[in-house]
Amino acid sequence: MAARRALLALALGALLALPGCGWEPLYADRETGPADLELRAIKVDPIAERIGQRLALALRESLNPDGAPAPQRYRLSTLLTVSRADLGLQQTGLGSRGKLDATASITLRDIRTGAPLLSASSHAVESFDIVANEYAAVVAEDDARTLAVEELRRDIVTQLTLFLQRRAAETPTLRKP
């Protein structure tokens, strides 16, 4: 019991020391980085193909989770390239393992001026089994696409958040009134 209390006290002490070392939560609404307000101001352009539709929807839901109306100051355009390759080959020449490569190149632009503010890219690789049952193989590939979309979404949102926090810290007019 005493060891448990000591561990709890140590954990609380560590939590209290974090702000002193310069650590700050990424999504915190601080004077130097109201990233959540700026993220809501991003309009996500449509992305081609079904996997692109999934990514665009996931980005919209991440940037403005509650769907609150917000003035749109930025436009996010995404070029998504997806390739599929067979990794393992059977003696019959059929694949036994597949790989899905997805790369998203993003450009964040100011809506008023059209000037590019951020260009970045994100890459995701997922693998899946190719089995004799065609339905199972299609489902496995679709699951790989879903995982790739989630990985791309997380990386893109992180890149946008960091960029907008830095921009708000450097530009006093972007801080909240």
CSV table of C-alpha atoms in Angstrom, one decimal, residues 44-107:
chain,number,residue,atom,x,y,z
A,44,VAL,CA,-10.9,20.3,-47.4
A,45,ASP,CA,-11.2,20.0,-51.2
A,46,PRO,CA,-12.6,16.7,-52.6
A,47,ILE,CA,-10.1,14.0,-53.3
A,48,ALA,CA,-10.5,11.6,-56.3
A,49,GLU,CA,-11.4,7.9,-56.0
A,50,ARG,CA,-13.1,6.0,-53.1
A,51,ILE,CA,-10.0,6.0,-50.9
A,52,GLY,CA,-9.7,9.8,-51.5
A,53,GLN,CA,-13.3,10.3,-50.4
A,54,ARG,CA,-12.6,8.4,-47.2
A,55,LEU,CA,-9.5,10.5,-46.5
A,56,ALA,CA,-11.4,13.8,-47.2
A,57,LEU,CA,-14.2,12.8,-44.9
A,58,ALA,CA,-11.8,11.7,-42.2
A,59,LEU,CA,-9.9,15.0,-42.5
A,60,ARG,CA,-13.2,17.0,-42.3
A,61,GLU,CA,-14.2,15.1,-39.2
A,62,SER,CA,-10.8,15.6,-37.5
A,63,LEU,CA,-10.4,19.3,-38.3
A,64,ASN,CA,-14.0,20.2,-37.2
A,65,PRO,CA,-15.2,17.3,-35.0
A,66,ASP,CA,-18.5,18.8,-33.9
A,67,GLY,CA,-19.2,20.4,-37.3
A,68,ALA,CA,-19.6,23.9,-35.8
A,69,PRO,CA,-19.8,26.6,-38.4
A,70,ALA,CA,-16.5,28.5,-38.8
A,71,PRO,CA,-15.2,31.1,-41.2
A,72,GLN,CA,-13.0,29.3,-43.8
A,73,ARG,CA,-9.6,31.0,-44.1
A,74,TYR,CA,-7.7,28.1,-45.6
A,75,ARG,CA,-8.1,25.5,-48.4
A,76,LEU,CA,-6.5,22.1,-48.2
A,77,SER,CA,-5.9,20.4,-51.5
A,78,THR,CA,-4.6,16.8,-51.6
A,79,LEU,CA,-3.1,14.7,-54.3
A,80,LEU,CA,-3.4,11.1,-53.3
A,81,THR,CA,-1.5,8.3,-55.1
A,82,VAL,CA,-2.1,4.7,-54.3
A,83,SER,CA,-0.3,1.7,-55.6
A,84,ARG,CA,-0.8,-2.0,-55.0
A,85,ALA,CA,1.9,-4.7,-55.4
A,86,ASP,CA,2.0,-8.5,-54.9
A,87,LEU,CA,4.8,-9.4,-52.4
A,88,GLY,CA,4.7,-13.1,-52.1
A,89,LEU,CA,4.1,-15.2,-55.2
A,90,GLN,CA,3.0,-18.8,-55.2
A,91,GLN,CA,4.2,-21.4,-57.7
A,92,THR,CA,1.0,-20.8,-59.7
A,93,GLY,CA,2.0,-17.1,-60.2
A,94,LEU,CA,-0.7,-15.8,-57.9
A,95,GLY,CA,0.1,-13.5,-55.1
A,96,SER,CA,-0.1,-14.6,-51.4
A,97,ARG,CA,0.7,-11.2,-49.8
A,98,GLY,CA,-0.1,-7.7,-51.0
A,99,LYS,CA,1.3,-4.3,-50.2
A,100,LEU,CA,-0.6,-1.0,-50.5
A,101,ASP,CA,1.4,2.2,-50.8
A,102,ALA,CA,-0.5,5.5,-50.3
A,103,THR,CA,1.1,8.9,-50.6
A,104,ALA,CA,-0.8,12.1,-49.9
A,105,SER,CA,0.8,15.4,-51.1
A,106,ILE,CA,-1.0,18.3,-49.4
A,107,THR,CA,-1.0,22.1,-50.0
